[in-house]
Short mmCIF file of N, CA and C in Angstrom, two decimals:
data_model
loop_
_atom_site.label_atom_id
_atom_site.label_comp_id
_atom_site.label_asym_id
_atom_site.label_seq_id
_atom_site.Cartn_x
_atom_site.Cartn_y
_atom_site.Cartn_z
N UNK A 1 0.86 -1.17 0.00
CA UNK A 1 0.00 0.00 0.00
C UNK A 1 0.90 1.23 0.00
N UNK A 2 0.61 2.15 -0.90
CA UNK A 2 1.38 3.39 -0.99
C UNK A 2 0.56 4.51 -0.35
N UNK A 3 1.09 5.13 0.70
CA UNK A 3 0.37 6.24 1.33
C UNK A 3 0.44 7.48 0.45
N UNK A 4 -0.39 8.46 0.78
CA UNK A 4 -0.31 9.75 0.11
C UNK A 4 0.08 10.79 1.17
N UNK A 5 1.10 11.58 0.85
CA UNK A 5 1.52 12.65 1.74
C UNK A 5 2.02 13.81 0.90
N UNK A 6 1.36 14.98 1.07
CA UNK A 6 1.78 16.17 0.33
C UNK A 6 1.07 17.39 0.89
N UNK A 7 1.39 18.53 0.31
CA UNK A 7 0.79 19.80 0.70
C UNK A 7 -0.54 19.97 -0.04
N UNK A 8 -1.49 20.62 0.61
CA UNK A 8 -2.80 20.89 0.02
C UNK A 8 -2.64 21.49 -1.38
N UNK A 9 -3.35 20.90 -2.35
CA UNK A 9 -3.31 21.42 -3.72
C UNK A 9 -4.70 21.57 -4.33
N UNK A 10 -5.75 21.35 -3.52
CA UNK A 10 -7.11 21.52 -4.01
C UNK A 10 -7.66 20.31 -4.75
N UNK A 11 -6.87 19.25 -4.92
CA UNK A 11 -7.31 18.05 -5.63
C UNK A 11 -7.58 16.92 -4.65
N UNK A 12 -8.36 15.93 -5.08
CA UNK A 12 -8.67 14.77 -4.25
C UNK A 12 -7.52 13.76 -4.32
N UNK A 13 -7.20 13.17 -3.15
CA UNK A 13 -6.10 12.20 -3.07
C UNK A 13 -6.49 11.04 -2.16
N UNK A 14 -5.85 9.90 -2.38
CA UNK A 14 -6.05 8.74 -1.52
C UNK A 14 -4.81 7.84 -1.61
N UNK A 15 -4.88 6.71 -0.95
CA UNK A 15 -3.79 5.74 -0.99
C UNK A 15 -3.88 4.93 -2.28
N UNK A 16 -2.82 4.15 -2.56
CA UNK A 16 -2.82 3.24 -3.71
C UNK A 16 -2.55 1.83 -3.20
N UNK A 17 -3.41 0.90 -3.59
CA UNK A 17 -3.21 -0.50 -3.21
C UNK A 17 -2.49 -1.17 -4.38
N UNK A 18 -1.33 -1.73 -4.10
CA UNK A 18 -0.46 -2.29 -5.13
C UNK A 18 -0.51 -3.83 -5.14
N UNK A 19 -0.13 -4.42 -6.26
CA UNK A 19 0.09 -5.87 -6.41
C UNK A 19 -1.15 -6.72 -6.13
N UNK A 20 -2.31 -6.23 -6.52
CA UNK A 20 -3.52 -7.04 -6.34
C UNK A 20 -3.50 -8.21 -7.32
N UNK A 21 -4.04 -9.34 -6.86
CA UNK A 21 -4.11 -10.56 -7.66
C UNK A 21 -5.57 -10.84 -8.03
N UNK A 22 -5.75 -11.68 -9.04
CA UNK A 22 -7.09 -12.07 -9.44
C UNK A 22 -7.80 -12.72 -8.25
N UNK A 23 -9.01 -12.29 -8.00
CA UNK A 23 -9.79 -12.85 -6.89
C UNK A 23 -9.65 -12.08 -5.59
N UNK A 24 -8.75 -11.08 -5.53
CA UNK A 24 -8.59 -10.29 -4.31
C UNK A 24 -9.83 -9.43 -4.06
N UNK A 25 -10.29 -9.44 -2.82
CA UNK A 25 -11.36 -8.54 -2.40
C UNK A 25 -10.72 -7.55 -1.43
N UNK A 26 -10.90 -6.26 -1.73
CA UNK A 26 -10.27 -5.22 -0.92
C UNK A 26 -11.34 -4.46 -0.16
N UNK A 27 -11.09 -4.28 1.14
CA UNK A 27 -11.97 -3.47 1.99
C UNK A 27 -11.11 -2.51 2.79
N UNK A 28 -11.79 -1.46 3.29
CA UNK A 28 -11.07 -0.38 3.96
C UNK A 28 -11.74 -0.09 5.30
N UNK A 29 -10.91 0.26 6.27
CA UNK A 29 -11.40 0.66 7.58
C UNK A 29 -10.82 2.02 7.92
N UNK A 30 -11.70 2.89 8.42
CA UNK A 30 -11.29 4.24 8.81
C UNK A 30 -11.38 4.43 10.32
N UNK A 31 -11.65 3.31 11.04
CA UNK A 31 -11.81 3.35 12.50
C UNK A 31 -11.03 2.24 13.18
N UNK A 32 -9.81 2.00 12.72
CA UNK A 32 -8.91 0.99 13.31
C UNK A 32 -9.48 -0.42 13.27
N UNK A 33 -10.16 -0.77 12.19
CA UNK A 33 -10.63 -2.14 12.00
C UNK A 33 -11.95 -2.49 12.64
N UNK A 34 -12.64 -1.52 13.22
CA UNK A 34 -13.94 -1.82 13.84
C UNK A 34 -14.99 -2.13 12.77
N UNK A 35 -14.94 -1.38 11.68
CA UNK A 35 -15.87 -1.63 10.56
C UNK A 35 -15.07 -1.61 9.26
N UNK A 36 -15.56 -2.37 8.28
CA UNK A 36 -14.90 -2.48 6.97
C UNK A 36 -15.91 -2.15 5.89
N UNK A 37 -15.48 -1.34 4.89
CA UNK A 37 -16.36 -0.99 3.77
C UNK A 37 -15.57 -1.17 2.47
N UNK A 38 -16.31 -1.23 1.35
CA UNK A 38 -15.69 -1.41 0.04
C UNK A 38 -15.20 -0.09 -0.57
N UNK A 39 -15.62 1.04 0.00
CA UNK A 39 -15.32 2.35 -0.58
C UNK A 39 -13.95 2.86 -0.11
N UNK A 40 -13.11 3.23 -1.08
CA UNK A 40 -11.85 3.90 -0.79
C UNK A 40 -12.10 5.40 -0.90
N UNK A 41 -12.08 6.08 0.24
CA UNK A 41 -12.39 7.51 0.28
C UNK A 41 -11.22 8.33 -0.24
N UNK A 42 -11.59 9.48 -0.83
CA UNK A 42 -10.59 10.45 -1.29
C UNK A 42 -10.70 11.68 -0.41
N UNK A 43 -9.56 12.37 -0.25
CA UNK A 43 -9.50 13.54 0.61
C UNK A 43 -8.94 14.72 -0.17
N UNK A 44 -9.55 15.89 0.02
CA UNK A 44 -9.10 17.11 -0.64
C UNK A 44 -8.48 18.07 0.36
N UNK A 45 -9.10 18.22 1.52
CA UNK A 45 -8.67 19.19 2.51
C UNK A 45 -7.59 18.62 3.42
N UNK A 46 -7.00 19.49 4.22
CA UNK A 46 -5.96 19.10 5.17
C UNK A 46 -6.49 17.99 6.07
N UNK A 47 -5.71 16.90 6.15
CA UNK A 47 -6.15 15.74 6.91
C UNK A 47 -4.94 14.86 7.24
N UNK A 48 -5.07 14.07 8.29
CA UNK A 48 -4.11 13.01 8.59
C UNK A 48 -4.96 11.79 8.94
N UNK A 49 -5.33 11.02 7.93
CA UNK A 49 -6.28 9.92 8.07
C UNK A 49 -5.60 8.57 7.92
N UNK A 50 -5.72 7.77 8.98
CA UNK A 50 -5.23 6.39 8.89
C UNK A 50 -6.27 5.57 8.13
N UNK A 51 -5.79 4.74 7.22
CA UNK A 51 -6.66 3.84 6.46
C UNK A 51 -6.07 2.44 6.57
N UNK A 52 -6.87 1.50 7.05
CA UNK A 52 -6.45 0.10 7.06
C UNK A 52 -7.02 -0.57 5.82
N UNK A 53 -6.20 -1.39 5.21
CA UNK A 53 -6.57 -2.10 4.00
C UNK A 53 -6.58 -3.59 4.31
N UNK A 54 -7.72 -4.24 4.02
CA UNK A 54 -7.82 -5.68 4.22
C UNK A 54 -8.02 -6.32 2.86
N UNK A 55 -7.10 -7.22 2.51
CA UNK A 55 -7.19 -7.94 1.24
C UNK A 55 -7.45 -9.41 1.57
N UNK A 56 -8.54 -9.94 1.03
CA UNK A 56 -8.85 -11.36 1.23
C UNK A 56 -8.95 -12.04 -0.12
N UNK A 57 -8.53 -13.34 -0.14
CA UNK A 57 -8.59 -14.11 -1.37
C UNK A 57 -8.53 -15.60 -0.96
N UNK A 58 -9.61 -16.34 -1.24
CA UNK A 58 -9.65 -17.75 -0.84
C UNK A 58 -8.67 -18.62 -1.63
N UNK A 59 -8.06 -18.09 -2.68
CA UNK A 59 -7.15 -18.87 -3.51
C UNK A 59 -5.72 -18.92 -2.96
N UNK A 60 -5.47 -18.24 -1.84
CA UNK A 60 -4.12 -18.18 -1.29
C UNK A 60 -4.10 -18.71 0.15
N UNK A 61 -2.94 -19.23 0.55
CA UNK A 61 -2.78 -19.79 1.89
C UNK A 61 -3.06 -18.72 2.94
N UNK A 62 -2.40 -17.57 2.79
CA UNK A 62 -2.67 -16.45 3.69
C UNK A 62 -3.89 -15.73 3.10
N UNK A 63 -5.07 -16.12 3.58
CA UNK A 63 -6.31 -15.66 2.96
C UNK A 63 -6.64 -14.21 3.30
N UNK A 64 -6.09 -13.66 4.36
CA UNK A 64 -6.39 -12.28 4.74
C UNK A 64 -5.11 -11.55 5.11
N UNK A 65 -4.94 -10.37 4.52
CA UNK A 65 -3.79 -9.51 4.83
C UNK A 65 -4.35 -8.15 5.22
N UNK A 66 -3.87 -7.59 6.33
CA UNK A 66 -4.29 -6.25 6.77
C UNK A 66 -3.05 -5.37 6.83
N UNK A 67 -3.14 -4.25 6.14
CA UNK A 67 -2.03 -3.29 6.08
C UNK A 67 -2.52 -1.90 6.51
N UNK A 68 -1.62 -1.13 7.11
CA UNK A 68 -1.95 0.25 7.51
C UNK A 68 -1.34 1.23 6.51
N UNK A 69 -2.07 2.31 6.28
CA UNK A 69 -1.57 3.38 5.44
C UNK A 69 -2.20 4.69 5.90
N UNK A 70 -1.79 5.78 5.26
CA UNK A 70 -2.28 7.10 5.65
C UNK A 70 -2.47 7.98 4.44
N UNK A 71 -3.41 8.92 4.59
CA UNK A 71 -3.50 10.06 3.69
C UNK A 71 -3.18 11.26 4.56
N UNK A 72 -2.10 11.96 4.23
CA UNK A 72 -1.70 13.14 4.98
C UNK A 72 -1.60 14.31 4.02
N UNK A 73 -2.46 15.29 4.24
CA UNK A 73 -2.44 16.52 3.45
C UNK A 73 -2.16 17.65 4.44
N UNK A 74 -1.07 18.36 4.23
CA UNK A 74 -0.67 19.43 5.14
C UNK A 74 -1.05 20.80 4.57
N UNK A 75 -1.02 21.80 5.44
CA UNK A 75 -1.40 23.15 5.03
C UNK A 75 -0.42 23.74 4.02
N UNK A 76 -0.98 24.47 3.07
CA UNK A 76 -0.20 25.14 2.03
C UNK A 76 0.20 26.53 2.55
N UNK A 77 1.45 26.92 2.36
CA UNK A 77 1.86 28.26 2.79
C UNK A 77 1.22 29.36 1.93
N UNK A 78 0.75 30.40 2.60
CA UNK A 78 0.17 31.57 1.94
C UNK A 78 0.82 32.81 2.56
N UNK A 79 1.07 33.82 1.73
CA UNK A 79 1.65 35.07 2.21
C UNK A 79 0.71 36.22 1.91
N UNK A 80 0.46 37.05 2.93
CA UNK A 80 -0.33 38.27 2.76
C UNK A 80 0.65 39.44 2.96
N UNK A 81 0.82 40.25 1.90
CA UNK A 81 1.77 41.37 1.93
C UNK A 81 1.02 42.68 1.76
N UNK A 82 1.25 43.60 2.70
CA UNK A 82 0.63 44.92 2.60
C UNK A 82 1.18 45.64 1.37
N UNK A 83 0.27 46.21 0.55
CA UNK A 83 0.69 46.96 -0.62
C UNK A 83 1.21 48.34 -0.19
N UNK A 84 2.29 48.82 -0.79
CA UNK A 84 2.78 50.16 -0.45
C UNK A 84 1.76 51.22 -0.86
N UNK A 85 1.59 52.22 -0.04
CA UNK A 85 0.65 53.31 -0.32
C UNK A 85 1.31 54.63 0.01
N UNK A 86 0.77 55.71 -0.56
CA UNK A 86 1.27 57.04 -0.25
C UNK A 86 0.15 58.06 -0.41
N UNK A 87 0.40 59.23 0.14
CA UNK A 87 -0.53 60.34 -0.02
C UNK A 87 0.28 61.62 0.12
N UNK A 88 -0.36 62.72 -0.22
CA UNK A 88 0.23 64.04 -0.07
C UNK A 88 -0.24 64.58 1.28
N UNK A 89 0.65 65.23 2.01
CA UNK A 89 0.33 65.82 3.30
C UNK A 89 -0.97 66.62 3.21
N UNK A 90 -1.86 66.39 4.18
CA UNK A 90 -3.11 67.13 4.26
C UNK A 90 -4.27 66.50 3.51
N UNK A 91 -4.04 65.40 2.81
CA UNK A 91 -5.13 64.74 2.08
C UNK A 91 -5.57 63.49 2.85
N UNK A 92 -6.68 62.91 2.41
CA UNK A 92 -7.22 61.70 3.03
C UNK A 92 -6.35 60.49 2.69
N UNK A 93 -6.29 59.53 3.61
CA UNK A 93 -5.57 58.28 3.34
C UNK A 93 -6.26 57.50 2.22
N UNK A 94 -5.48 56.88 1.35
CA UNK A 94 -6.09 55.96 0.38
C UNK A 94 -6.50 54.67 1.09
N UNK A 95 -7.31 53.86 0.44
CA UNK A 95 -7.69 52.58 1.01
C UNK A 95 -6.45 51.69 1.11
N UNK A 96 -6.27 51.07 2.27
CA UNK A 96 -5.15 50.16 2.46
C UNK A 96 -5.53 48.79 1.90
N UNK A 97 -4.62 48.18 1.16
CA UNK A 97 -4.88 46.88 0.53
C UNK A 97 -3.68 45.97 0.75
N UNK A 98 -3.88 44.70 0.46
CA UNK A 98 -2.81 43.71 0.57
C UNK A 98 -2.92 42.72 -0.57
N UNK A 99 -1.82 42.09 -0.90
CA UNK A 99 -1.78 41.07 -1.93
C UNK A 99 -1.64 39.70 -1.26
N UNK A 100 -2.53 38.77 -1.65
CA UNK A 100 -2.52 37.42 -1.10
C UNK A 100 -1.95 36.49 -2.15
N UNK A 101 -0.89 35.76 -1.78
CA UNK A 101 -0.26 34.82 -2.71
C UNK A 101 -0.29 33.41 -2.14
N UNK A 102 -0.78 32.45 -2.96
CA UNK A 102 -0.71 31.05 -2.57
C UNK A 102 -2.04 30.35 -2.39
N UNK A 103 -3.15 31.08 -2.37
CA UNK A 103 -4.44 30.40 -2.22
C UNK A 103 -4.83 29.74 -3.54
N UNK A 104 -5.74 28.77 -3.45
CA UNK A 104 -6.19 28.03 -4.62
C UNK A 104 -7.71 28.08 -4.76
N UNK A 105 -8.19 27.89 -5.96
CA UNK A 105 -9.61 27.69 -6.25
C UNK A 105 -10.51 28.79 -5.70
N UNK A 106 -10.03 30.03 -5.70
CA UNK A 106 -10.84 31.13 -5.21
C UNK A 106 -10.95 31.20 -3.69
N UNK A 107 -10.16 30.39 -2.98
CA UNK A 107 -10.17 30.43 -1.51
C UNK A 107 -9.71 31.81 -1.04
N UNK A 108 -10.17 32.18 0.14
CA UNK A 108 -9.74 33.44 0.75
C UNK A 108 -9.22 33.18 2.15
N UNK A 109 -8.39 34.09 2.64
CA UNK A 109 -7.96 34.08 4.02
C UNK A 109 -8.39 35.41 4.64
N UNK A 110 -8.58 35.41 5.95
CA UNK A 110 -9.04 36.61 6.62
C UNK A 110 -7.88 37.31 7.30
N UNK A 111 -7.91 38.66 7.21
CA UNK A 111 -6.88 39.47 7.84
C UNK A 111 -7.40 40.89 8.03
N UNK A 112 -6.72 41.64 8.88
CA UNK A 112 -7.01 43.06 9.04
C UNK A 112 -5.76 43.83 8.62
N UNK A 113 -5.99 45.09 8.25
CA UNK A 113 -4.88 45.90 7.78
C UNK A 113 -5.02 47.30 8.38
N UNK A 114 -3.90 47.84 8.85
CA UNK A 114 -3.91 49.18 9.45
C UNK A 114 -2.52 49.80 9.27
N UNK A 115 -2.44 51.08 9.57
CA UNK A 115 -1.13 51.73 9.50
C UNK A 115 -0.83 52.44 10.80
N UNK A 116 0.46 52.67 11.05
CA UNK A 116 0.88 53.39 12.24
C UNK A 116 0.31 54.81 12.18
N UNK A 117 -0.02 55.35 13.34
CA UNK A 117 -0.58 56.69 13.40
C UNK A 117 0.47 57.72 13.03
N UNK A 118 0.00 58.84 12.51
CA UNK A 118 0.87 59.95 12.16
C UNK A 118 0.39 60.63 10.90
N UNK A 119 0.52 61.95 10.87
CA UNK A 119 0.09 62.73 9.70
C UNK A 119 1.20 63.63 9.18
N UNK A 120 2.36 63.60 9.84
CA UNK A 120 3.49 64.42 9.37
C UNK A 120 4.16 63.73 8.19
N UNK A 121 4.88 64.52 7.40
CA UNK A 121 5.63 63.95 6.28
C UNK A 121 6.63 62.94 6.85
N UNK A 122 6.47 61.67 6.44
CA UNK A 122 7.31 60.61 6.99
C UNK A 122 6.90 59.29 6.32
N UNK A 123 7.56 58.20 6.71
CA UNK A 123 7.18 56.85 6.27
C UNK A 123 6.69 56.09 7.48
N UNK A 124 5.54 55.44 7.36
CA UNK A 124 4.90 54.70 8.44
C UNK A 124 4.70 53.25 8.02
N UNK A 125 4.64 52.34 8.99
CA UNK A 125 4.45 50.93 8.68
C UNK A 125 2.97 50.60 8.49
N UNK A 126 2.70 49.81 7.45
CA UNK A 126 1.37 49.23 7.25
C UNK A 126 1.46 47.80 7.79
N UNK A 127 0.55 47.45 8.67
CA UNK A 127 0.58 46.14 9.32
C UNK A 127 -0.60 45.30 8.85
N UNK A 128 -0.31 44.04 8.53
CA UNK A 128 -1.34 43.07 8.18
C UNK A 128 -1.33 42.00 9.27
N UNK A 129 -2.51 41.68 9.84
CA UNK A 129 -2.59 40.70 10.92
C UNK A 129 -3.73 39.73 10.66
N UNK A 130 -3.56 38.52 11.18
CA UNK A 130 -4.60 37.50 11.09
C UNK A 130 -4.12 36.22 11.74
N UNK A 131 -4.97 35.21 11.72
CA UNK A 131 -4.61 33.91 12.28
C UNK A 131 -3.57 33.24 11.39
N UNK A 132 -2.64 32.53 12.01
CA UNK A 132 -1.62 31.82 11.23
C UNK A 132 -2.21 30.59 10.54
N UNK A 133 -3.05 29.86 11.26
CA UNK A 133 -3.66 28.65 10.71
C UNK A 133 -5.09 28.96 10.27
N UNK A 134 -5.33 28.85 8.96
CA UNK A 134 -6.66 29.12 8.41
C UNK A 134 -7.04 28.01 7.44
N UNK A 135 -7.73 27.00 7.96
CA UNK A 135 -8.20 25.89 7.12
C UNK A 135 -7.06 25.16 6.45
N UNK A 136 -7.03 25.21 5.12
CA UNK A 136 -6.02 24.50 4.34
C UNK A 136 -4.70 25.28 4.22
N UNK A 137 -4.60 26.41 4.93
CA UNK A 137 -3.45 27.29 4.74
C UNK A 137 -2.75 27.65 6.05
N UNK A 138 -1.43 27.82 5.94
CA UNK A 138 -0.62 28.44 6.98
C UNK A 138 -0.26 29.82 6.45
N UNK A 139 -0.71 30.85 7.14
CA UNK A 139 -0.61 32.21 6.61
C UNK A 139 0.50 32.99 7.32
N UNK A 140 1.36 33.63 6.53
CA UNK A 140 2.35 34.56 7.08
C UNK A 140 2.03 35.96 6.57
N UNK A 141 2.48 36.95 7.32
CA UNK A 141 2.11 38.34 7.03
C UNK A 141 3.36 39.19 6.90
N UNK A 142 3.38 40.06 5.87
CA UNK A 142 4.51 40.96 5.64
C UNK A 142 4.01 42.40 5.63
N UNK A 143 4.70 43.29 6.37
CA UNK A 143 4.27 44.68 6.42
C UNK A 143 4.62 45.42 5.13
N UNK A 144 4.05 46.60 5.01
CA UNK A 144 4.35 47.47 3.88
C UNK A 144 4.66 48.87 4.39
N UNK A 145 4.88 49.80 3.47
CA UNK A 145 5.19 51.18 3.86
C UNK A 145 4.12 52.14 3.37
N UNK A 146 3.81 53.10 4.24
CA UNK A 146 2.89 54.18 3.92
C UNK A 146 3.68 55.47 3.99
N UNK A 147 3.75 56.19 2.89
CA UNK A 147 4.56 57.40 2.82
C UNK A 147 3.66 58.63 2.70
N UNK A 148 3.93 59.62 3.53
CA UNK A 148 3.25 60.91 3.41
C UNK A 148 4.27 61.88 2.81
N UNK A 149 3.93 62.36 1.62
CA UNK A 149 4.82 63.26 0.88
C UNK A 149 4.47 64.71 1.15
N UNK A 150 5.44 65.63 1.02
CA UNK A 150 5.15 67.05 1.25
C UNK A 150 4.15 67.57 0.22
N UNK A 151 3.35 68.52 0.67
CA UNK A 151 2.37 69.16 -0.21
C UNK A 151 2.99 70.40 -0.85
N UNK A 152 2.49 70.79 -2.02
CA UNK A 152 2.88 72.05 -2.64
C UNK A 152 1.96 73.13 -2.09
N UNK A 153 2.53 74.29 -1.84
CA UNK A 153 1.69 75.40 -1.37
C UNK A 153 0.90 75.94 -2.56
N UNK A 154 -0.38 76.24 -2.29
CA UNK A 154 -1.22 76.80 -3.35
C UNK A 154 -0.81 78.24 -3.66
N UNK A 155 -0.39 78.97 -2.62
CA UNK A 155 0.00 80.38 -2.79
C UNK A 155 1.38 80.57 -2.18
N UNK A 156 2.11 81.46 -2.73
CA UNK A 156 3.42 81.79 -2.18
C UNK A 156 3.23 82.56 -0.88
N UNK A 157 4.15 82.35 0.05
CA UNK A 157 4.10 83.07 1.31
C UNK A 157 4.63 84.49 1.04
N UNK A 158 3.86 85.48 1.47
CA UNK A 158 4.28 86.87 1.29
C UNK A 158 4.21 87.58 2.63
N UNK A 159 4.97 88.60 2.76
CA UNK A 159 4.97 89.44 3.96
C UNK A 159 4.67 90.86 3.53
N UNK A 160 3.69 91.45 4.21
CA UNK A 160 3.34 92.84 3.92
C UNK A 160 3.72 93.66 5.15
N UNK A 161 4.52 94.65 4.94
CA UNK A 161 4.95 95.52 6.04
C UNK A 161 3.98 96.67 6.19
N UNK A 162 3.92 97.16 7.43
CA UNK A 162 3.10 98.35 7.68
C UNK A 162 3.94 99.56 7.35
N UNK A 163 3.35 100.41 6.66
CA UNK A 163 4.03 101.65 6.33
C UNK A 163 3.10 102.79 6.72
N UNK A 164 3.53 103.58 7.63
CA UNK A 164 2.70 104.72 8.05
C UNK A 164 3.30 105.43 9.22
N UNK A 165 2.61 106.48 9.64
CA UNK A 165 3.05 107.30 10.75
C UNK A 165 2.69 106.64 12.06
N UNK A 166 3.56 106.73 13.08
CA UNK A 166 3.29 106.09 14.35
C UNK A 166 2.02 106.67 14.94
N UNK A 167 1.11 105.69 15.33
CA UNK A 167 -0.17 106.13 15.91
C UNK A 167 -0.45 105.42 17.23
N UNK A 168 0.50 104.64 17.78
CA UNK A 168 0.33 103.97 19.06
C UNK A 168 -0.48 102.69 18.98
N UNK A 169 -0.88 102.26 17.81
CA UNK A 169 -1.66 101.06 17.60
C UNK A 169 -0.78 99.90 17.10
N UNK A 170 -1.26 98.66 17.34
CA UNK A 170 -0.59 97.49 16.76
C UNK A 170 -1.05 97.33 15.33
N UNK A 171 -0.11 97.05 14.44
CA UNK A 171 -0.45 96.82 13.03
C UNK A 171 0.19 95.50 12.60
N UNK A 172 -0.52 94.78 11.75
CA UNK A 172 0.02 93.52 11.25
C UNK A 172 0.10 93.55 9.75
#
């Protein structure tokens, strides 16, 4: 019996029973031999399933053989990376987004995204957070950068001086 062991790929997998002879009857147990059925189950999602295989054949001296095998599907690595963003000083923040790499078949992973506080011209960290284990995936998170760039002045700064005779008043 050949076990199956690999990373989640979205496809169905099972064990392989090898070297069957004419007249062999094959049954499977998924509960340590308590019950036996003719169906060989396939697995798509993350699992570690023991499968016992019983082969019987009245044409052979050893009429019954029981073998153990496994289907092991482990979590696929996924990375969520915060997309770099920027804005001009004094404007509204753009929507923060992230890129998800590694999911299959339209699957999604859940996460939150935020940036460090601050409104001065500077670079701030964008943080992506979520659970590491999400169904068929092991998720890692990578931060990004949020840059606030200087704004252009709409009008030039000018200074107007007071010109006149002293009158004891404040003038600006």
